[in-house]
Tab-separated table of C-alpha atoms in Angstrom:
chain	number	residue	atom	x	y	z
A	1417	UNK	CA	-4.085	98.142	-204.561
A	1418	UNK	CA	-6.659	101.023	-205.228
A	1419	UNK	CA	-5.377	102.567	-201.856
A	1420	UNK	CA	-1.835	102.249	-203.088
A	1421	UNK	CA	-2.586	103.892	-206.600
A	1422	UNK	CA	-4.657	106.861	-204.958
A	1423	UNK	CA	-2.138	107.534	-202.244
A	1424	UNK	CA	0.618	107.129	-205.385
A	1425	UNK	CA	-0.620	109.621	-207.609
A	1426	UNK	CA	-1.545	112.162	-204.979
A	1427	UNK	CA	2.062	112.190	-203.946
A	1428	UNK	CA	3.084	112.372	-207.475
A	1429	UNK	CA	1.009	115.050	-208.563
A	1430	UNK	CA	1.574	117.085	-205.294
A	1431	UNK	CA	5.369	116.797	-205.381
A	1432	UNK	CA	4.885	117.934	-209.378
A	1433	UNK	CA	2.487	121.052	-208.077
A	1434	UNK	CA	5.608	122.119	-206.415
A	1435	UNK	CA	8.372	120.981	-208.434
A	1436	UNK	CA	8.363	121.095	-212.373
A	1437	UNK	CA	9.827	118.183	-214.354
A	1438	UNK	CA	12.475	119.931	-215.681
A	1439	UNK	CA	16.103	119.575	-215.653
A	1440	UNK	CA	17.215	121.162	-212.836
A	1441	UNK	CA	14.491	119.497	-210.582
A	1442	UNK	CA	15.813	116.315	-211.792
A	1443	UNK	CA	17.665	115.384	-208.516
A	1444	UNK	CA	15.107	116.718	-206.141
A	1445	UNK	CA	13.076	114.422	-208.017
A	1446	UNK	CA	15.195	111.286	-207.682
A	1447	UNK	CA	14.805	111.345	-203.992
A	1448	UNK	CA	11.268	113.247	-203.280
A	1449	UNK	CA	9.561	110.650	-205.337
A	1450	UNK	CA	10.927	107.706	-203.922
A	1451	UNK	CA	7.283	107.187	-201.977
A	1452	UNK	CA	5.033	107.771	-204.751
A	1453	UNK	CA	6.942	105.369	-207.022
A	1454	UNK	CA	6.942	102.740	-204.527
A	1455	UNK	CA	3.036	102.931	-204.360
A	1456	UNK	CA	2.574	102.549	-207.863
A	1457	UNK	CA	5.084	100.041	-208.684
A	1458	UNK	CA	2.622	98.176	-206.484
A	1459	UNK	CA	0.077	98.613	-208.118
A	1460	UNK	CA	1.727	96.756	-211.248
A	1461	UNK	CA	0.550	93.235	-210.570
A	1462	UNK	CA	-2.350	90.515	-211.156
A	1463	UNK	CA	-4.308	92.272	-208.918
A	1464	UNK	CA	-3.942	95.438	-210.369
A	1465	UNK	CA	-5.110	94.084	-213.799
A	1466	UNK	CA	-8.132	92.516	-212.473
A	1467	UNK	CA	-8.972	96.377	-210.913
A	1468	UNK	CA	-7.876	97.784	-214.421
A	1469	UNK	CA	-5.293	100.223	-212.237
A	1470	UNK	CA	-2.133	98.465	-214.032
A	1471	UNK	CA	-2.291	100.390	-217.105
A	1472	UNK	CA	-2.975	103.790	-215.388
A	1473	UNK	CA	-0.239	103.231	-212.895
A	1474	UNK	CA	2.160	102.715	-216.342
A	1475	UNK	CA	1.464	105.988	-217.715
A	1476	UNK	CA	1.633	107.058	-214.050
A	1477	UNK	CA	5.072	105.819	-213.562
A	1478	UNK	CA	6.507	107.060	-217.081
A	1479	UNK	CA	5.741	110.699	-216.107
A	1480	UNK	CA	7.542	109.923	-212.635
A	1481	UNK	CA	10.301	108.267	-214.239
A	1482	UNK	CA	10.473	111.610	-216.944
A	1483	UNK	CA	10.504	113.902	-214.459
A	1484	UNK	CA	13.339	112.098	-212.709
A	1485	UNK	CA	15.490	111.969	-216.001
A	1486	UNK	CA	15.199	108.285	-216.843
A	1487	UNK	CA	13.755	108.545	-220.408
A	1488	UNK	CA	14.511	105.360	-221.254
A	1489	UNK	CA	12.768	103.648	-218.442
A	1490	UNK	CA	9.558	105.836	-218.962
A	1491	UNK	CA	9.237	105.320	-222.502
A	1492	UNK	CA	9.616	101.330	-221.352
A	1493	UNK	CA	6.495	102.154	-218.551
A	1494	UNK	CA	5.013	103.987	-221.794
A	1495	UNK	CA	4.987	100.295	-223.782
A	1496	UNK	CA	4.019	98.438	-221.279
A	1497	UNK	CA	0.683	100.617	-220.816
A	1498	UNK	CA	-0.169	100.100	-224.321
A	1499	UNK	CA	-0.211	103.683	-225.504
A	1500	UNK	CA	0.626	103.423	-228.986
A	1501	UNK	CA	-2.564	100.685	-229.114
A	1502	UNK	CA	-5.473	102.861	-227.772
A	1503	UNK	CA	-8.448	103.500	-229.086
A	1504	UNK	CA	-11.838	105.686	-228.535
A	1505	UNK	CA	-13.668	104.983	-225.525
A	1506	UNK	CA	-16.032	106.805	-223.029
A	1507	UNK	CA	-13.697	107.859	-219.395
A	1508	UNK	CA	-13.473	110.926	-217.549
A	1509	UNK	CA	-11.748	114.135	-218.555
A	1510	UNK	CA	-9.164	113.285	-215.873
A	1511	UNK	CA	-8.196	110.332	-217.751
A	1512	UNK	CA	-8.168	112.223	-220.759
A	1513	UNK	CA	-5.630	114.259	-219.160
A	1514	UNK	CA	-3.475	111.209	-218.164
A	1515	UNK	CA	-3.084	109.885	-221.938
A	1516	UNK	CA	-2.599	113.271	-223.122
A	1517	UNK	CA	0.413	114.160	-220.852
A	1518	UNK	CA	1.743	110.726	-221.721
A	1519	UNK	CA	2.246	111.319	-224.918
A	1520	UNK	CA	3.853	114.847	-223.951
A	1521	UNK	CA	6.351	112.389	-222.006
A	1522	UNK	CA	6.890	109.951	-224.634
A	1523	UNK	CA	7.561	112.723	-227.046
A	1524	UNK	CA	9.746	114.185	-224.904
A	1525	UNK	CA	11.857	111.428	-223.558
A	1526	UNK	CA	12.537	110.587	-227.162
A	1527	UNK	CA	14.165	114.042	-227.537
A	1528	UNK	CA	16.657	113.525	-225.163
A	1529	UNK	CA	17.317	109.981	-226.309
A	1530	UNK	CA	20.248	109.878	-228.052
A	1531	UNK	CA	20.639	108.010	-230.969
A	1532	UNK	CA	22.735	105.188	-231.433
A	1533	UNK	CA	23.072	106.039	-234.929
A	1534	UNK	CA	24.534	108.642	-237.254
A	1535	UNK	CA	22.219	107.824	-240.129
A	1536	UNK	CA	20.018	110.849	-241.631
A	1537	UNK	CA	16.945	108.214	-242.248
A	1538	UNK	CA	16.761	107.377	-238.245
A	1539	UNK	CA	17.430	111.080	-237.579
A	1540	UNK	CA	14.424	111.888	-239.705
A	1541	UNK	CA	12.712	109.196	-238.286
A	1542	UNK	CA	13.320	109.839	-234.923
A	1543	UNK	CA	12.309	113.645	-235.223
A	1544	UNK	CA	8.835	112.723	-237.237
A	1545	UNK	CA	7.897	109.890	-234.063
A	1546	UNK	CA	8.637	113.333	-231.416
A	1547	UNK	CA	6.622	115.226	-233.217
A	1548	UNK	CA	3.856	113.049	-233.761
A	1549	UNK	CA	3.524	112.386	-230.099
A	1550	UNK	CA	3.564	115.851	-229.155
A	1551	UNK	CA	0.809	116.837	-231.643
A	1552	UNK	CA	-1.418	114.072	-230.606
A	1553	UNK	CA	-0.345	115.210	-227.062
A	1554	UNK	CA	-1.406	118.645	-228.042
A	1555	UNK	CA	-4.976	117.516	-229.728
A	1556	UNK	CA	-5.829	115.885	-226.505
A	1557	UNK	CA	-5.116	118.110	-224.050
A	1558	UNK	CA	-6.912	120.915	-225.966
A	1559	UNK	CA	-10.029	118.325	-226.458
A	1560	UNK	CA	-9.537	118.326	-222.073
A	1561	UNK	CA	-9.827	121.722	-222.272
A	1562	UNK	CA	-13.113	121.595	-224.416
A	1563	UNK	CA	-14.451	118.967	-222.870
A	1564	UNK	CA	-14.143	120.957	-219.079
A	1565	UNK	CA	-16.145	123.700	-220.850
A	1566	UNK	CA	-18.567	121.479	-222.207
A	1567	UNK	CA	-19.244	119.438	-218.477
A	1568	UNK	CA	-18.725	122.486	-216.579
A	1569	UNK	CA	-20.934	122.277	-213.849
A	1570	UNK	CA	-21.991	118.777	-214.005
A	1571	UNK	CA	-20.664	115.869	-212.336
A	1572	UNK	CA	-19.032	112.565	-214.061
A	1573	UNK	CA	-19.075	113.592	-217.325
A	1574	UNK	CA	-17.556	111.647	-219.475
A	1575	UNK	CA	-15.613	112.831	-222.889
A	1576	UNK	CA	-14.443	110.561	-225.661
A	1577	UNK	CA	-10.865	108.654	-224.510
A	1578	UNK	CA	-8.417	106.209	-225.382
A	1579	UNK	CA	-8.020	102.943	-224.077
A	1580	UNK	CA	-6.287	99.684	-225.311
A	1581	UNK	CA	-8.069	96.505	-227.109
A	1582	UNK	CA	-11.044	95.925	-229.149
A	1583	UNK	CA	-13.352	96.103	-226.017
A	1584	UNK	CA	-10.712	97.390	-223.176
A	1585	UNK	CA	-12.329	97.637	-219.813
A	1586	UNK	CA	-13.387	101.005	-218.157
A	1587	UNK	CA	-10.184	102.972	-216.210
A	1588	UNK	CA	-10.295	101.402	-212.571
A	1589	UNK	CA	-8.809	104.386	-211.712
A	1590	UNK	CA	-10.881	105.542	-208.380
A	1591	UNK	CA	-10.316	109.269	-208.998
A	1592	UNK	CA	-13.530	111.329	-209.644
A	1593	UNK	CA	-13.166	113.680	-212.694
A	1594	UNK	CA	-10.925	116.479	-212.735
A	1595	UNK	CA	-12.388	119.753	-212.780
A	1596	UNK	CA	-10.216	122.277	-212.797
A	1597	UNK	CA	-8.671	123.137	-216.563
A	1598	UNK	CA	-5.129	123.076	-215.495
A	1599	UNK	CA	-3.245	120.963	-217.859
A	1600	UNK	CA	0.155	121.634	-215.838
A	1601	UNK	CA	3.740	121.752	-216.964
A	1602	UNK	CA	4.491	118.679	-218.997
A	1603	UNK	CA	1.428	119.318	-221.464
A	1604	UNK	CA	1.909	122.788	-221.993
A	1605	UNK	CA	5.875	122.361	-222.823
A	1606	UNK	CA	3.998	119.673	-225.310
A	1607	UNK	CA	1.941	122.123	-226.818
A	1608	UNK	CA	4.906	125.030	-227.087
A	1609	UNK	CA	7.446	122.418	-228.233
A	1610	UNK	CA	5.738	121.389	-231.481
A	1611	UNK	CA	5.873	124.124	-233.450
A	1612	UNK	CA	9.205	124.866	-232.935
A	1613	UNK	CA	10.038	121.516	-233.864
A	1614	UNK	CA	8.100	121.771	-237.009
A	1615	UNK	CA	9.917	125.618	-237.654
A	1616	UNK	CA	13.373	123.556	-237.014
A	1617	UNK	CA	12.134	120.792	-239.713
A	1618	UNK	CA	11.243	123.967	-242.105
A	1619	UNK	CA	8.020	123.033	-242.000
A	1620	UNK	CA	6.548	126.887	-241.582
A	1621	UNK	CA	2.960	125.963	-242.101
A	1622	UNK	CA	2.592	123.031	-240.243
A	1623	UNK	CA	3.898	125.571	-237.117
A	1624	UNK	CA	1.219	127.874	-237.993
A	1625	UNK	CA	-1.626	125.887	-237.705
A	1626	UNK	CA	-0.276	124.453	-234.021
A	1627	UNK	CA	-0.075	127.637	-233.437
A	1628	UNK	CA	-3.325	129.078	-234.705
A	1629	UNK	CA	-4.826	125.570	-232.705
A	1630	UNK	CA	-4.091	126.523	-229.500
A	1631	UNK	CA	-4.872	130.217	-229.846
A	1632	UNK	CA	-8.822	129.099	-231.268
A	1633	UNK	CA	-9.365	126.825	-228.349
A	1634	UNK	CA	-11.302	127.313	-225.096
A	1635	UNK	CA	-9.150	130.607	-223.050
A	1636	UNK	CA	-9.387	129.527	-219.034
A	1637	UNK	CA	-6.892	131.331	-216.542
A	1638	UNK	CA	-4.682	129.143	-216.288
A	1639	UNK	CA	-3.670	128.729	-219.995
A	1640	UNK	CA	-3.917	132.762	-220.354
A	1641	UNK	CA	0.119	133.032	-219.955
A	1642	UNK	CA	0.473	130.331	-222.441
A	1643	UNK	CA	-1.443	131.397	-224.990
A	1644	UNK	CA	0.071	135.146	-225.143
A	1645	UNK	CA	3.643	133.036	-224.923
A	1646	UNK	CA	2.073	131.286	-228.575
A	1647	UNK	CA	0.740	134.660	-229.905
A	1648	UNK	CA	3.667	136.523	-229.307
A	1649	UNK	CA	5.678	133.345	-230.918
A	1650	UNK	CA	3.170	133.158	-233.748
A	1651	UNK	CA	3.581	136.908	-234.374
A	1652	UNK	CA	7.524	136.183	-234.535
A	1653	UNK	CA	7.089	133.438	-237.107
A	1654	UNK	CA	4.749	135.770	-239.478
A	1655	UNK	CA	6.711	138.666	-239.445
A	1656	UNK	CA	10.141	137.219	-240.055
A	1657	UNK	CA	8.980	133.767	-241.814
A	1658	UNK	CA	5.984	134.570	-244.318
A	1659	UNK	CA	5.620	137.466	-247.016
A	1660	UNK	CA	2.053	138.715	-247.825
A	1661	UNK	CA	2.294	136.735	-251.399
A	1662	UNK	CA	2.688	133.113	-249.833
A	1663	UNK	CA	0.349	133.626	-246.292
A	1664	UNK	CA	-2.317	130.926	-246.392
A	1665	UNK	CA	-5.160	131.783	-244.257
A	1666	UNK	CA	-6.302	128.675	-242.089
A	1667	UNK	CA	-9.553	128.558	-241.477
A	1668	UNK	CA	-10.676	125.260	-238.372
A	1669	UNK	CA	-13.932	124.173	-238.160
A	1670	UNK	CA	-15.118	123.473	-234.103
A	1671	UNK	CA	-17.227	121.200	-233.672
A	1672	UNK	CA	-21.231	122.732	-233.804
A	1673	UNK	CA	-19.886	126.279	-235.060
A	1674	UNK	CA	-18.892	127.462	-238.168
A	1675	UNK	CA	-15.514	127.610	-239.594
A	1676	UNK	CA	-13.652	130.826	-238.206
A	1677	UNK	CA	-10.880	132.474	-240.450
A	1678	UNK	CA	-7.434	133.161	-238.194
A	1679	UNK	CA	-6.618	136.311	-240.375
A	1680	UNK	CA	-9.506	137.653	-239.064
A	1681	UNK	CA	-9.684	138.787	-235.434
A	1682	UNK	CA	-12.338	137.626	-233.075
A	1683	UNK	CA	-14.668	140.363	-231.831
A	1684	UNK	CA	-14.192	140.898	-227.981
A	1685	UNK	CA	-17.332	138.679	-226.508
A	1686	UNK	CA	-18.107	136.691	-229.795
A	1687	UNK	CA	-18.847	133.302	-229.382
């Protein structure tokens, strides 16, 4: 079973490297991860639970089953793995990576599930549950990106994490922490998506500070392009959304530094 969930996700995440889950990958997809679904489906089984692999290969499956256009079916995998249930616990940074691109999926798959109903409550409802999994989804992966700084250099070290159950066993997930600070395609639509969901609620502050979040965390390479996508969308939303009389200047506190002001600009090689 470990065998199976190793060789699963490598052929998920390779076939991912190469092919976005987005919409027009959807068919390529349906037939290029035929493998890598078949390798974790095995891994959902007695055995599986007794290696504690079952619940990763859940949250494993819901991003295959996302990027393959069955929302549904993912947000089922998504249950099944207990997500809405976890609490704090001590795993690697690649795990923390897991959970937070499976709420980017769960938040996303219930964007493109339609609604059986016309009612305005379920709408509203329906709209605060996206948004609440993408900001969580957001919070995590920028904690990833933290926490990478903050183990640089060292290896196995371990960041605070989610799990299921009052005392929920350690990941059995055989994987040795991630260290690259990619956080890939799913997590950054996550972290682009919620503002604009909170602009389309007319909730102009709330965008702000998801804005102003992911501009004050750690800067690596690979999120360069996505942050000057959120400044330049930040800069948008000032200019056209907020006069000088009702700007609020947000001030976050990170953890073991002093709060910084956003209005003011960070001098080039501050820390």
């Amino acid at each position: 079973v470990l065998v199976n969930f190793l060789i699963g996700e490598c052929k998920l995440e390779q076939f991912l490297e190469e092919n976005p889950p987005i919409e027009t990958n959807i068919q390529k997809a349906k037939t290029g991860l035929t493998e890598a679904k078949r390798y974790l489906q095995t891994c959902i089984s007695e055995q599986g639970a007794k290696l504690n692999v079952m619940r990763d290969a859940h949250l494993l499956l819901a991003k295959l089953l996302y990027s393959q256009g069955l929302y549904e079916d993912a947000i089922s995998h998504l249950n099944k793995g207990g997500l809405d249930s976890l609490t704090e616990k001590q795993l690697s940074n690649r795990i923390m990576k897991v959970v937070a691109e499976s709420f980017a999926v769960k938040g996303l798959c219930l964007e493109k599930i339609p609604l059986p109903t016309t009612s305005k409550f379920k709408t509203a409802e329906r709209e605060e549950q996206v948004l609440q999994a993408l900001v969580k989804s957001g919070d995590l992966a920028l904690r990833y990106l933290q926490e990478m700084e903050r183990t640089q250099g060292n290896t196995g070290g371990t960041v605070p994490q989610l799990m299921s159950g009052a005392n929920p066993p350690s990941s059995g997930s055989p994987l040795p922490p991630n260290t690259e600070y990619r956080i890939g395609p799913i997590l950054e639509t996550a972290l682009q998506r919620a503002p604009i969901l909170y602009i389309k609620n007319n909730k102009l502050s709330n965008a702000i500070e998801q804005y102003r979040k992911v501009l004050s965390s750690v800067e690596t390479s690979s999120t360069q392009s996505l942050r000057q996508t959120m400044a330049r969308q930040l800069a948008e939303v000032l200019l056209r959304g907020v006069s000088e009389k009702n700007y609020v200047n947000f001030g976050f506190k990170r953890e073991g530094k002093k709060s910084r002001s956003f209005g003011t600009p960070k001098v080039p090689g501050e820390k």
